[in-house]
Amino acid sequence: MIFDVAFSTLLRKEVMRFWKVSMQTITAPVLSSLLYLLIFSHVLADNVKVYEGKLAYVAFLIPGLVMMTVLQNAFANTSSSLIQSKMSGNMIFILLTPITPIQMFLAYVLGAMIRGVIVGIAVYLASLIWAPVMPAHLEWMLLFGVLGSAIMGILGLIAGIYADKFDQLSGFTNFFVTPLTFLAGVFYSIKSLPPFWQALSHANPFFYMIDGFRYGFFGLSDSSPWLSLAVVLSFALVLAMIALRMLQTGYKLRH
Amino acid sequence: MPAVDIRALAKSYPKVKALDGVDLRVEEGEFFALLGPNGAGKTTLISILAGLSRASSGTAAVMGHDVVSDFRAARQLLGVVPQEVVFDPFFSVRETLRLSAGYYGVRNPDPWIDELLGHLDLSKKADANMRSLSGGMKRRVLVAQALVHKPPVIVLDEPTAGVDVELRQSLWGFIKSLNQQGHTIILTTHYLEEAETLCERVAMLKQGKIVALDRTANLLKGVGGIKVKLSCHKLPDAYQSKIIANDTQKQGTYSLHLANYAELEALLNRLRTMDIAIEELRIEEADLEQAFLKIMGAHA
């Protein structure tokens, strides 16, 4: 049985962990996203045309910001939980128990998804003050929201297991996760980029998560949603296999 | 079926052999001590048993369940009190214990948690955050965590380090009662007198090998002789070799190991003829510490 008491306890622990410091884990990221929204929409609204002017810039920006927040927070949840447990030594509370690798994987990743989705919903609701953007294709939006948060939860799991120190992890966040999310077309349509940068953006898996999510809102996107789905699904699969392999072999957890 | 069955267990790290072919069986219901100097491999052995480390070769099983191929059953039957005091600063004592119980699949753990808190004198701290606890209290929470799923085999890695004397007594009282109820107890400790009074059987490890494995009583018999504590301003040269190495901190105070009372008689005569006054004299029976030093010395 995968979904037994042990699994639900670990999931509950993961949720309790971020909930107890919700000021840091929920309120703060929501606030910074709203600041982006406020500033970028004020500065750029009249200067940036997206999708040949078919869409107001503020409306374009909102799904991107929501998804960026979902992705960054899902990543932060697993990665910080793992590194904290490893550094303080309390990882053994989980390693000593009969919890299986697949249960660990699912509980950690689901915990990350829950945080990502909560923060995303909060940003979305607050953004309604600026522009009432409604998803046109709810199923696409949900699909990409769920898959994106799962991917980043898995990536955080890998980074948290791999990192030996806090600064290694923050390096991973600062030099990998943040740039790739910022450059994934949150603030602009990549069609506005010179060809070289456009091509490079297509090599960024984060671009497909955000583009697909945006398609869920407007039915408009830089790439076909099916292509995005294919890329995102394969990315998820590869990362899941790496993470599961790490947990099964006890990489950096069981010596 | 033995509670713990370890066969040809070896563990190599890039630079050291932490375990070098250990065979060990601990029967159900035993109170067993694992002794050895720092770096002897005690914690490595426990880590492999608990699944925290992987053996390089050999096998280990808890109540007949291999710790690798049948790890779920093995871990369910094992409770481990780790040597280092670790805790999760996000949670209170009760939350910590509820989570641990949940990881082992225990439903409705509160009655047993309350009982554990009572035994470990932690009831008043049930809702305190882990951060606010003293070191000794945190250690007792670790004991409670190891017992929260009522495991038949309990391993304690230096459980009383940093715990004050009074609490040490009550902790051992509790562990003894668990042993009387049928739990198998395996402990590592630096306090040899603890092992001597509590444990029926002792294994001594040195450099990853078992150098002695016997009933405590037999090990003590093996030492033989008597331990004499003597205060005098000078000791005849012939007796310098009888000094027990670790016990000469105080100037003019000697701990000697003598074969029998006749040898003591001879020593006393010698002192008298040399006109050396005895300020203090105490005779003790052999203890596990002597056995330990003798065995460790023999395998130097």
JSON list of N, CA, C and O in Angstrom, two decimals, chain A residues 4-6 9-10 13 16-17 20-21 84 88-90 92-100 103 248-249 254-255, chain B residues 11 50-54 71-72 75-76 80 82 86-91 95 99 102-107 142 145:
[
{"chain": "A", "resi": 4, "resn": "ASP", "atom": "N", "xyz": [-0.79, 4.84, 2.62]},
{"chain": "A", "resi": 4, "resn": "ASP", "atom": "CA", "xyz": [-1.15, 4.38, 3.95]},
{"chain": "A", "resi": 4, "resn": "ASP", "atom": "C", "xyz": [-0.90, 5.48, 4.99]},
{"chain": "A", "resi": 4, "resn": "ASP", "atom": "O", "xyz": [-0.68, 6.63, 4.64]},
{"chain": "A", "resi": 5, "resn": "VAL", "atom": "N", "xyz": [-0.95, 5.09, 6.26]},
{"chain": "A", "resi": 5, "resn": "VAL", "atom": "CA", "xyz": [-0.79, 6.07, 7.34]},
{"chain": "A", "resi": 5, "resn": "VAL", "atom": "C", "xyz": [0.59, 6.74, 7.26]},
{"chain": "A", "resi": 5, "resn": "VAL", "atom": "O", "xyz": [0.72, 7.95, 7.45]},
{"chain": "A", "resi": 6, "resn": "ALA", "atom": "N", "xyz": [1.62, 5.96, 6.95]},
{"chain": "A", "resi": 6, "resn": "ALA", "atom": "CA", "xyz": [2.97, 6.51, 6.89]},
{"chain": "A", "resi": 6, "resn": "ALA", "atom": "C", "xyz": [3.07, 7.61, 5.83]},
{"chain": "A", "resi": 6, "resn": "ALA", "atom": "O", "xyz": [3.60, 8.69, 6.07]},
{"chain": "A", "resi": 9, "resn": "THR", "atom": "N", "xyz": [1.13, 10.69, 6.90]},
{"chain": "A", "resi": 9, "resn": "THR", "atom": "CA", "xyz": [1.82, 11.40, 7.98]},
{"chain": "A", "resi": 9, "resn": "THR", "atom": "C", "xyz": [2.97, 12.24, 7.43]},
{"chain": "A", "resi": 9, "resn": "THR", "atom": "O", "xyz": [3.14, 13.40, 7.83]},
{"chain": "A", "resi": 10, "resn": "LEU", "atom": "N", "xyz": [3.72, 11.67, 6.51]},
{"chain": "A", "resi": 10, "resn": "LEU", "atom": "CA", "xyz": [4.83, 12.43, 5.94]},
{"chain": "A", "resi": 10, "resn": "LEU", "atom": "C", "xyz": [4.31, 13.63, 5.14]},
{"chain": "A", "resi": 10, "resn": "LEU", "atom": "O", "xyz": [4.87, 14.72, 5.21]},
{"chain": "A", "resi": 13, "resn": "LYS", "atom": "N", "xyz": [3.29, 16.19, 7.62]},
{"chain": "A", "resi": 13, "resn": "LYS", "atom": "CA", "xyz": [4.46, 16.88, 8.16]},
{"chain": "A", "resi": 13, "resn": "LYS", "atom": "C", "xyz": [4.96, 17.94, 7.18]},
{"chain": "A", "resi": 13, "resn": "LYS", "atom": "O", "xyz": [5.30, 19.05, 7.58]},
{"chain": "A", "resi": 16, "resn": "MET", "atom": "N", "xyz": [2.52, 20.84, 7.35]},
{"chain": "A", "resi": 16, "resn": "MET", "atom": "CA", "xyz": [2.65, 21.55, 8.63]},
{"chain": "A", "resi": 16, "resn": "MET", "atom": "C", "xyz": [3.91, 22.41, 8.64]},
{"chain": "A", "resi": 16, "resn": "MET", "atom": "O", "xyz": [3.92, 23.51, 9.16]},
{"chain": "A", "resi": 17, "resn": "ARG", "atom": "N", "xyz": [4.97, 21.88, 8.07]},
{"chain": "A", "resi": 17, "resn": "ARG", "atom": "CA", "xyz": [6.25, 22.57, 8.09]},
{"chain": "A", "resi": 17, "resn": "ARG", "atom": "C", "xyz": [6.15, 23.95, 7.44]},
{"chain": "A", "resi": 17, "resn": "ARG", "atom": "O", "xyz": [6.59, 24.95, 8.00]},
{"chain": "A", "resi": 20, "resn": "LYS", "atom": "N", "xyz": [3.41, 26.38, 9.31]},
{"chain": "A", "resi": 20, "resn": "LYS", "atom": "CA", "xyz": [3.81, 26.99, 10.58]},
{"chain": "A", "resi": 20, "resn": "LYS", "atom": "C", "xyz": [4.63, 28.26, 10.36]},
{"chain": "A", "resi": 20, "resn": "LYS", "atom": "O", "xyz": [4.75, 29.07, 11.27]},
{"chain": "A", "resi": 21, "resn": "VAL", "atom": "N", "xyz": [5.23, 28.38, 9.21]},
{"chain": "A", "resi": 21, "resn": "VAL", "atom": "CA", "xyz": [5.97, 29.61, 8.91]},
{"chain": "A", "resi": 21, "resn": "VAL", "atom": "C", "xyz": [5.36, 30.26, 7.66]},
{"chain": "A", "resi": 21, "resn": "VAL", "atom": "O", "xyz": [6.07, 30.65, 6.75]},
{"chain": "A", "resi": 84, "resn": "GLN", "atom": "N", "xyz": [17.26, 21.22, 5.17]},
{"chain": "A", "resi": 84, "resn": "GLN", "atom": "CA", "xyz": [17.16, 21.47, 6.61]},
{"chain": "A", "resi": 84, "resn": "GLN", "atom": "C", "xyz": [17.22, 20.15, 7.38]},
{"chain": "A", "resi": 84, "resn": "GLN", "atom": "O", "xyz": [17.92, 20.04, 8.39]},
{"chain": "A", "resi": 88, "resn": "SER", "atom": "N", "xyz": [20.33, 19.40, 9.88]},
{"chain": "A", "resi": 88, "resn": "SER", "atom": "CA", "xyz": [20.09, 19.31, 11.32]},
{"chain": "A", "resi": 88, "resn": "SER", "atom": "C", "xyz": [20.09, 17.85, 11.79]},
{"chain": "A", "resi": 88, "resn": "SER", "atom": "O", "xyz": [20.05, 17.59, 12.99]},
{"chain": "A", "resi": 89, "resn": "GLY", "atom": "N", "xyz": [20.13, 16.91, 10.87]},
{"chain": "A", "resi": 89, "resn": "GLY", "atom": "CA", "xyz": [20.23, 15.52, 11.25]},
{"chain": "A", "resi": 89, "resn": "GLY", "atom": "C", "xyz": [18.89, 14.85, 11.51]},
{"chain": "A", "resi": 89, "resn": "GLY", "atom": "O", "xyz": [18.83, 13.65, 11.75]},
{"chain": "A", "resi": 90, "resn": "ASN", "atom": "N", "xyz": [17.79, 15.62, 11.45]},
{"chain": "A", "resi": 90, "resn": "ASN", "atom": "CA", "xyz": [16.51, 14.98, 11.76]},
{"chain": "A", "resi": 90, "resn": "ASN", "atom": "C", "xyz": [15.94, 14.18, 10.58]},
{"chain": "A", "resi": 90, "resn": "ASN", "atom": "O", "xyz": [14.86, 13.61, 10.68]},
{"chain": "A", "resi": 92, "resn": "ILE", "atom": "N", "xyz": [16.93, 11.43, 9.90]},
{"chain": "A", "resi": 92, "resn": "ILE", "atom": "CA", "xyz": [16.87, 10.04, 10.37]},
{"chain": "A", "resi": 92, "resn": "ILE", "atom": "C", "xyz": [15.48, 9.67, 10.88]},
{"chain": "A", "resi": 92, "resn": "ILE", "atom": "O", "xyz": [15.10, 8.52, 10.85]},
{"chain": "A", "resi": 93, "resn": "PHE", "atom": "N", "xyz": [14.71, 10.67, 11.34]},
{"chain": "A", "resi": 93, "resn": "PHE", "atom": "CA", "xyz": [13.35, 10.36, 11.80]},
{"chain": "A", "resi": 93, "resn": "PHE", "atom": "C", "xyz": [12.54, 9.71, 10.69]},
{"chain": "A", "resi": 93, "resn": "PHE", "atom": "O", "xyz": [11.61, 8.96, 10.95]},
{"chain": "A", "resi": 94, "resn": "ILE", "atom": "N", "xyz": [12.87, 10.04, 9.46]},
{"chain": "A", "resi": 94, "resn": "ILE", "atom": "CA", "xyz": [12.17, 9.44, 8.32]},
{"chain": "A", "resi": 94, "resn": "ILE", "atom": "C", "xyz": [12.94, 8.21, 7.81]},
{"chain": "A", "resi": 94, "resn": "ILE", "atom": "O", "xyz": [12.34, 7.19, 7.51]},
{"chain": "A", "resi": 95, "resn": "LEU", "atom": "N", "xyz": [14.27, 8.33, 7.79]},
{"chain": "A", "resi": 95, "resn": "LEU", "atom": "CA", "xyz": [15.07, 7.22, 7.24]},
{"chain": "A", "resi": 95, "resn": "LEU", "atom": "C", "xyz": [14.98, 5.95, 8.07]},
{"chain": "A", "resi": 95, "resn": "LEU", "atom": "O", "xyz": [15.16, 4.85, 7.55]},
{"chain": "A", "resi": 96, "resn": "LEU", "atom": "N", "xyz": [14.74, 6.09, 9.38]},
{"chain": "A", "resi": 96, "resn": "LEU", "atom": "CA", "xyz": [14.66, 4.91, 10.26]},
{"chain": "A", "resi": 96, "resn": "LEU", "atom": "C", "xyz": [13.35, 4.14, 10.08]},
{"chain": "A", "resi": 96, "resn": "LEU", "atom": "O", "xyz": [13.24, 3.02, 10.53]},
{"chain": "A", "resi": 97, "resn": "THR", "atom": "N", "xyz": [12.37, 4.75, 9.46]},
{"chain": "A", "resi": 97, "resn": "THR", "atom": "CA", "xyz": [11.03, 4.16, 9.43]},
{"chain": "A", "resi": 97, "resn": "THR", "atom": "C", "xyz": [10.81, 3.32, 8.18]},
{"chain": "A", "resi": 97, "resn": "THR", "atom": "O", "xyz": [11.61, 3.37, 7.24]},
{"chain": "A", "resi": 98, "resn": "PRO", "atom": "N", "xyz": [9.72, 2.54, 8.16]},
{"chain": "A", "resi": 98, "resn": "PRO", "atom": "CA", "xyz": [9.48, 1.67, 6.99]},
{"chain": "A", "resi": 98, "resn": "PRO", "atom": "C", "xyz": [8.99, 2.43, 5.75]},
{"chain": "A", "resi": 98, "resn": "PRO", "atom": "O", "xyz": [8.68, 1.78, 4.75]},
{"chain": "A", "resi": 99, "resn": "ILE", "atom": "N", "xyz": [8.91, 3.74, 5.79]},
{"chain": "A", "resi": 99, "resn": "ILE", "atom": "CA", "xyz": [8.45, 4.50, 4.62]},
{"chain": "A", "resi": 99, "resn": "ILE", "atom": "C", "xyz": [9.29, 4.13, 3.40]},
{"chain": "A", "resi": 99, "resn": "ILE", "atom": "O", "xyz": [10.52, 4.10, 3.46]},
{"chain": "A", "resi": 100, "resn": "THR", "atom": "N", "xyz": [8.63, 3.84, 2.28]},
{"chain": "A", "resi": 100, "resn": "THR", "atom": "CA", "xyz": [9.34, 3.38, 1.09]},
{"chain": "A", "resi": 100, "resn": "THR", "atom": "C", "xyz": [9.79, 4.59, 0.25]},
{"chain": "A", "resi": 100, "resn": "THR", "atom": "O", "xyz": [9.27, 5.69, 0.41]},
{"chain": "A", "resi": 103, "resn": "GLN", "atom": "N", "xyz": [6.94, 6.28, -1.48]},
{"chain": "A", "resi": 103, "resn": "GLN", "atom": "CA", "xyz": [6.11, 7.07, -0.55]},
{"chain": "A", "resi": 103, "resn": "GLN", "atom": "C", "xyz": [6.78, 8.40, -0.22]},
{"chain": "A", "resi": 103, "resn": "GLN", "atom": "O", "xyz": [6.13, 9.44, -0.16]},
{"chain": "A", "resi": 248, "resn": "GLN", "atom": "N", "xyz": [15.87, 5.48, -3.99]},
{"chain": "A", "resi": 248, "resn": "GLN", "atom": "CA", "xyz": [15.99, 4.02, -3.88]},
{"chain": "A", "resi": 248, "resn": "GLN", "atom": "C", "xyz": [17.40, 3.59, -3.53]},
{"chain": "A", "resi": 248, "resn": "GLN", "atom": "O", "xyz": [17.60, 2.64, -2.78]},
{"chain": "A", "resi": 249, "resn": "THR", "atom": "N", "xyz": [18.40, 4.29, -4.06]},
{"chain": "A", "resi": 249, "resn": "THR", "atom": "CA", "xyz": [19.77, 3.92, -3.75]},
{"chain": "A", "resi": 249, "resn": "THR", "atom": "C", "xyz": [20.25, 4.58, -2.46]},
{"chain": "A", "resi": 249, "resn": "THR", "atom": "O", "xyz": [21.33, 4.27, -1.96]},
{"chain": "A", "resi": 254, "resn": "ARG", "atom": "N", "xyz": [21.54, 7.66, 2.72]},
{"chain": "A", "resi": 254, "resn": "ARG", "atom": "CA", "xyz": [22.01, 6.47, 3.47]},
{"chain": "A", "resi": 254, "resn": "ARG", "atom": "C", "xyz": [23.43, 6.19, 3.02]},
{"chain": "A", "resi": 254, "resn": "ARG", "atom": "O", "xyz": [23.68, 6.03, 1.84]},
{"chain": "A", "resi": 255, "resn": "HIS", "atom": "N", "xyz": [24.36, 6.18, 3.96]},
{"chain": "A", "resi": 255, "resn": "HIS", "atom": "CA", "xyz": [25.77, 6.17, 3.55]},
{"chain": "A", "resi": 255, "resn": "HIS", "atom": "C", "xyz": [26.36, 4.77, 3.47]},
{"chain": "A", "resi": 255, "resn": "HIS", "atom": "O", "xyz": [25.91, 3.88, 4.11]},
{"chain": "B", "resi": 11, "resn": "LYS", "atom": "N", "xyz": [32.10, -3.15, 6.40]},
{"chain": "B", "resi": 11, "resn": "LYS", "atom": "CA", "xyz": [31.80, -1.84, 5.85]},
{"chain": "B", "resi": 11, "resn": "LYS", "atom": "C", "xyz": [33.11, -1.09, 5.66]},
{"chain": "B", "resi": 11, "resn": "LYS", "atom": "O", "xyz": [33.86, -0.89, 6.62]},
{"chain": "B", "resi": 50, "resn": "ALA", "atom": "N", "xyz": [19.99, -0.39, 11.26]},
{"chain": "B", "resi": 50, "resn": "ALA", "atom": "CA", "xyz": [18.85, 0.51, 11.16]},
{"chain": "B", "resi": 50, "resn": "ALA", "atom": "C", "xyz": [18.57, 0.94, 9.72]},
{"chain": "B", "resi": 50, "resn": "ALA", "atom": "O", "xyz": [17.59, 1.64, 9.46]},
{"chain": "B", "resi": 51, "resn": "GLY", "atom": "N", "xyz": [19.43, 0.55, 8.78]},
{"chain": "B", "resi": 51, "resn": "GLY", "atom": "CA", "xyz": [19.22, 0.95, 7.40]},
{"chain": "B", "resi": 51, "resn": "GLY", "atom": "C", "xyz": [19.73, 2.33, 7.07]},
{"chain": "B", "resi": 51, "resn": "GLY", "atom": "O", "xyz": [19.46, 2.86, 5.99]},
{"chain": "B", "resi": 52, "resn": "LEU", "atom": "N", "xyz": [20.46, 2.94, 7.99]},
{"chain": "B", "resi": 52, "resn": "LEU", "atom": "CA", "xyz": [20.99, 4.28, 7.72]},
{"chain": "B", "resi": 52, "resn": "LEU", "atom": "C", "xyz": [22.27, 4.19, 6.89]},
{"chain": "B", "resi": 52, "resn": "LEU", "atom": "O", "xyz": [22.65, 5.14, 6.22]},
{"chain": "B", "resi": 53, "resn": "SER", "atom": "N", "xyz": [22.93, 3.04, 6.98]},
{"chain": "B", "resi": 53, "resn": "SER", "atom": "CA", "xyz": [24.12, 2.79, 6.18]},
{"chain": "B", "resi": 53, "resn": "SER", "atom": "C", "xyz": [23.94, 1.48, 5.43]},
{"chain": "B", "resi": 53, "resn": "SER", "atom": "O", "xyz": [23.16, 0.63, 5.86]},
{"chain": "B", "resi": 54, "resn": "ARG", "atom": "N", "xyz": [24.67, 1.37, 4.34]},
{"chain": "B", "resi": 54, "resn": "ARG", "atom": "CA", "xyz": [24.64, 0.10, 3.60]},
{"chain": "B", "resi": 54, "resn": "ARG", "atom": "C", "xyz": [25.94, -0.65, 3.84]},
{"chain": "B", "resi": 54, "resn": "ARG", "atom": "O", "xyz": [27.01, -0.04, 3.79]},
{"chain": "B", "resi": 71, "resn": "PHE", "atom": "N", "xyz": [13.32, -4.53, 4.22]},
{"chain": "B", "resi": 71, "resn": "PHE", "atom": "CA", "xyz": [13.58, -3.41, 5.13]},
{"chain": "B", "resi": 71, "resn": "PHE", "atom": "C", "xyz": [12.35, -2.91, 5.86]},
{"chain": "B", "resi": 71, "resn": "PHE", "atom": "O", "xyz": [12.45, -2.42, 6.97]},
{"chain": "B", "resi": 72, "resn": "ARG", "atom": "N", "xyz": [11.17, -3.03, 5.24]},
{"chain": "B", "resi": 72, "resn": "ARG", "atom": "CA", "xyz": [9.98, -2.49, 5.91]},
{"chain": "B", "resi": 72, "resn": "ARG", "atom": "C", "xyz": [9.71, -3.24, 7.21]},
{"chain": "B", "resi": 72, "resn": "ARG", "atom": "O", "xyz": [9.49, -2.64, 8.25]},
{"chain": "B", "resi": 75, "resn": "ARG", "atom": "N", "xyz": [12.57, -2.60, 9.83]},
{"chain": "B", "resi": 75, "resn": "ARG", "atom": "CA", "xyz": [12.52, -1.29, 10.50]},
{"chain": "B", "resi": 75, "resn": "ARG", "atom": "C", "xyz": [11.32, -1.16, 11.41]},
{"chain": "B", "resi": 75, "resn": "ARG", "atom": "O", "xyz": [11.38, -0.48, 12.43]},
{"chain": "B", "resi": 76, "resn": "GLN", "atom": "N", "xyz": [10.24, -1.83, 11.04]},
{"chain": "B", "resi": 76, "resn": "GLN", "atom": "CA", "xyz": [9.04, -1.79, 11.89]},
{"chain": "B", "resi": 76, "resn": "GLN", "atom": "C", "xyz": [9.32, -2.45, 13.25]},
{"chain": "B", "resi": 76, "resn": "GLN", "atom": "O", "xyz": [8.70, -2.10, 14.25]},
{"chain": "B", "resi": 80, "resn": "VAL", "atom": "N", "xyz": [15.35, 2.81, 17.35]},
{"chain": "B", "resi": 80, "resn": "VAL", "atom": "CA", "xyz": [16.73, 3.25, 17.49]},
{"chain": "B", "resi": 80, "resn": "VAL", "atom": "C", "xyz": [16.79, 4.61, 18.17]},
{"chain": "B", "resi": 80, "resn": "VAL", "atom": "O", "xyz": [16.13, 5.55, 17.75]},
{"chain": "B", "resi": 82, "resn": "PRO", "atom": "N", "xyz": [19.29, 7.43, 18.50]},
{"chain": "B", "resi": 82, "resn": "PRO", "atom": "CA", "xyz": [20.58, 7.79, 17.91]},
{"chain": "B", "resi": 82, "resn": "PRO", "atom": "C", "xyz": [21.50, 8.45, 18.93]},
{"chain": "B", "resi": 82, "resn": "PRO", "atom": "O", "xyz": [21.06, 8.97, 19.94]},
{"chain": "B", "resi": 86, "resn": "VAL", "atom": "N", "xyz": [19.27, 15.04, 17.94]},
{"chain": "B", "resi": 86, "resn": "VAL", "atom": "CA", "xyz": [18.70, 15.76, 16.80]},
{"chain": "B", "resi": 86, "resn": "VAL", "atom": "C", "xyz": [17.22, 15.99, 17.05]},
{"chain": "B", "resi": 86, "resn": "VAL", "atom": "O", "xyz": [16.59, 15.26, 17.81]},
{"chain": "B", "resi": 87, "resn": "PHE", "atom": "N", "xyz": [16.68, 17.02, 16.43]},
{"chain": "B", "resi": 87, "resn": "PHE", "atom": "CA", "xyz": [15.26, 17.31, 16.60]},
{"chain": "B", "resi": 87, "resn": "PHE", "atom": "C", "xyz": [14.79, 18.16, 15.44]},
{"chain": "B", "resi": 87, "resn": "PHE", "atom": "O", "xyz": [15.61, 18.70, 14.68]},
{"chain": "B", "resi": 88, "resn": "ASP", "atom": "N", "xyz": [13.49, 18.25, 15.28]},
{"chain": "B", "resi": 88, "resn": "ASP", "atom": "CA", "xyz": [12.93, 19.09, 14.23]},
{"chain": "B", "resi": 88, "resn": "ASP", "atom": "C", "xyz": [12.35, 20.33, 14.88]},
{"chain": "B", "resi": 88, "resn": "ASP", "atom": "O", "xyz": [11.36, 20.25, 15.60]},
{"chain": "B", "resi": 89, "resn": "PRO", "atom": "N", "xyz": [12.99, 21.49, 14.68]},
{"chain": "B", "resi": 89, "resn": "PRO", "atom": "CA", "xyz": [12.59, 22.69, 15.41]},
{"chain": "B", "resi": 89, "resn": "PRO", "atom": "C", "xyz": [11.21, 23.21, 15.04]},
{"chain": "B", "resi": 89, "resn": "PRO", "atom": "O", "xyz": [10.71, 24.13, 15.69]},
{"chain": "B", "resi": 90, "resn": "PHE", "atom": "N", "xyz": [10.58, 22.62, 14.03]},
{"chain": "B", "resi": 90, "resn": "PHE", "atom": "CA", "xyz": [9.26, 23.10, 13.64]},
{"chain": "B", "resi": 90, "resn": "PHE", "atom": "C", "xyz": [8.16, 22.62, 14.59]},
{"chain": "B", "resi": 90, "resn": "PHE", "atom": "O", "xyz": [7.07, 23.16, 14.60]},
{"chain": "B", "resi": 91, "resn": "PHE", "atom": "N", "xyz": [8.47, 21.57, 15.38]},
{"chain": "B", "resi": 91, "resn": "PHE", "atom": "CA", "xyz": [7.37, 20.90, 16.07]},
{"chain": "B", "resi": 91, "resn": "PHE", "atom": "C", "xyz": [7.52, 20.87, 17.58]},
{"chain": "B", "resi": 91, "resn": "PHE", "atom": "O", "xyz": [8.62, 21.00, 18.12]},
{"chain": "B", "resi": 95, "resn": "GLU", "atom": "N", "xyz": [3.78, 16.80, 18.83]},
{"chain": "B", "resi": 95, "resn": "GLU", "atom": "CA", "xyz": [3.73, 16.71, 17.36]},
{"chain": "B", "resi": 95, "resn": "GLU", "atom": "C", "xyz": [4.84, 15.80, 16.84]},
{"chain": "B", "resi": 95, "resn": "GLU", "atom": "O", "xyz": [4.61, 14.97, 15.95]},
{"chain": "B", "resi": 99, "resn": "LEU", "atom": "N", "xyz": [4.07, 12.42, 14.75]},
{"chain": "B", "resi": 99, "resn": "LEU", "atom": "CA", "xyz": [4.61, 12.20, 13.41]},
{"chain": "B", "resi": 99, "resn": "LEU", "atom": "C", "xyz": [5.39, 10.90, 13.36]},
{"chain": "B", "resi": 99, "resn": "LEU", "atom": "O", "xyz": [5.20, 10.08, 12.46]},
{"chain": "B", "resi": 102, "resn": "GLY", "atom": "N", "xyz": [3.13, 8.04, 13.27]},
{"chain": "B", "resi": 102, "resn": "GLY", "atom": "CA", "xyz": [2.49, 7.94, 11.96]},
{"chain": "B", "resi": 102, "resn": "GLY", "atom": "C", "xyz": [3.40, 7.31, 10.92]},
{"chain": "B", "resi": 102, "resn": "GLY", "atom": "O", "xyz": [2.96, 6.49, 10.11]},
{"chain": "B", "resi": 103, "resn": "TYR", "atom": "N", "xyz": [4.70, 7.65, 10.95]},
{"chain": "B", "resi": 103, "resn": "TYR", "atom": "CA", "xyz": [5.63, 7.06, 9.98]},
{"chain": "B", "resi": 103, "resn": "TYR", "atom": "C", "xyz": [5.67, 5.54, 10.10]},
{"chain": "B", "resi": 103, "resn": "TYR", "atom": "O", "xyz": [5.98, 4.84, 9.15]},
{"chain": "B", "resi": 104, "resn": "TYR", "atom": "N", "xyz": [5.39, 5.06, 11.31]},
{"chain": "B", "resi": 104, "resn": "TYR", "atom": "CA", "xyz": [5.38, 3.60, 11.53]},
{"chain": "B", "resi": 104, "resn": "TYR", "atom": "C", "xyz": [3.97, 3.03, 11.36]},
{"chain": "B", "resi": 104, "resn": "TYR", "atom": "O", "xyz": [3.72, 1.87, 11.68]},
{"chain": "B", "resi": 105, "resn": "GLY", "atom": "N", "xyz": [3.06, 3.87, 10.91]},
{"chain": "B", "resi": 105, "resn": "GLY", "atom": "CA", "xyz": [1.72, 3.38, 10.63]},
{"chain": "B", "resi": 105, "resn": "GLY", "atom": "C", "xyz": [0.85, 3.20, 11.86]},
{"chain": "B", "resi": 105, "resn": "GLY", "atom": "O", "xyz": [-0.18, 2.53, 11.80]},
{"chain": "B", "resi": 106, "resn": "VAL", "atom": "N", "xyz": [1.25, 3.79, 13.00]},
{"chain": "B", "resi": 106, "resn": "VAL", "atom": "CA", "xyz": [0.46, 3.63, 14.22]},
{"chain": "B", "resi": 106, "resn": "VAL", "atom": "C", "xyz": [-0.77, 4.54, 14.15]},
{"chain": "B", "resi": 106, "resn": "VAL", "atom": "O", "xyz": [-0.65, 5.74, 13.91]},
{"chain": "B", "resi": 107, "resn": "ARG", "atom": "N", "xyz": [-1.92, 3.96, 14.35]},
{"chain": "B", "resi": 107, "resn": "ARG", "atom": "CA", "xyz": [-3.14, 4.77, 14.44]},
{"chain": "B", "resi": 107, "resn": "ARG", "atom": "C", "xyz": [-3.44, 5.05, 15.90]},
{"chain": "B", "resi": 107, "resn": "ARG", "atom": "O", "xyz": [-3.14, 4.25, 16.77]},
{"chain": "B", "resi": 142, "resn": "LEU", "atom": "N", "xyz": [14.04, 11.63, 22.11]},
{"chain": "B", "resi": 142, "resn": "LEU", "atom": "CA", "xyz": [14.56, 10.64, 21.15]},
{"chain": "B", "resi": 142, "resn": "LEU", "atom": "C", "xyz": [14.24, 9.22, 21.61]},
{"chain": "B", "resi": 142, "resn": "LEU", "atom": "O", "xyz": [13.93, 8.35, 20.79]},
{"chain": "B", "resi": 145, "resn": "GLN", "atom": "N", "xyz": [10.65, 8.65, 20.88]},
{"chain": "B", "resi": 145, "resn": "GLN", "atom": "CA", "xyz": [10.45, 8.45, 19.44]},
{"chain": "B", "resi": 145, "resn": "GLN", "atom": "C", "xyz": [10.81, 7.02, 19.02]},
{"chain": "B", "resi": 145, "resn": "GLN", "atom": "O", "xyz": [10.14, 6.44, 18.17]}
]
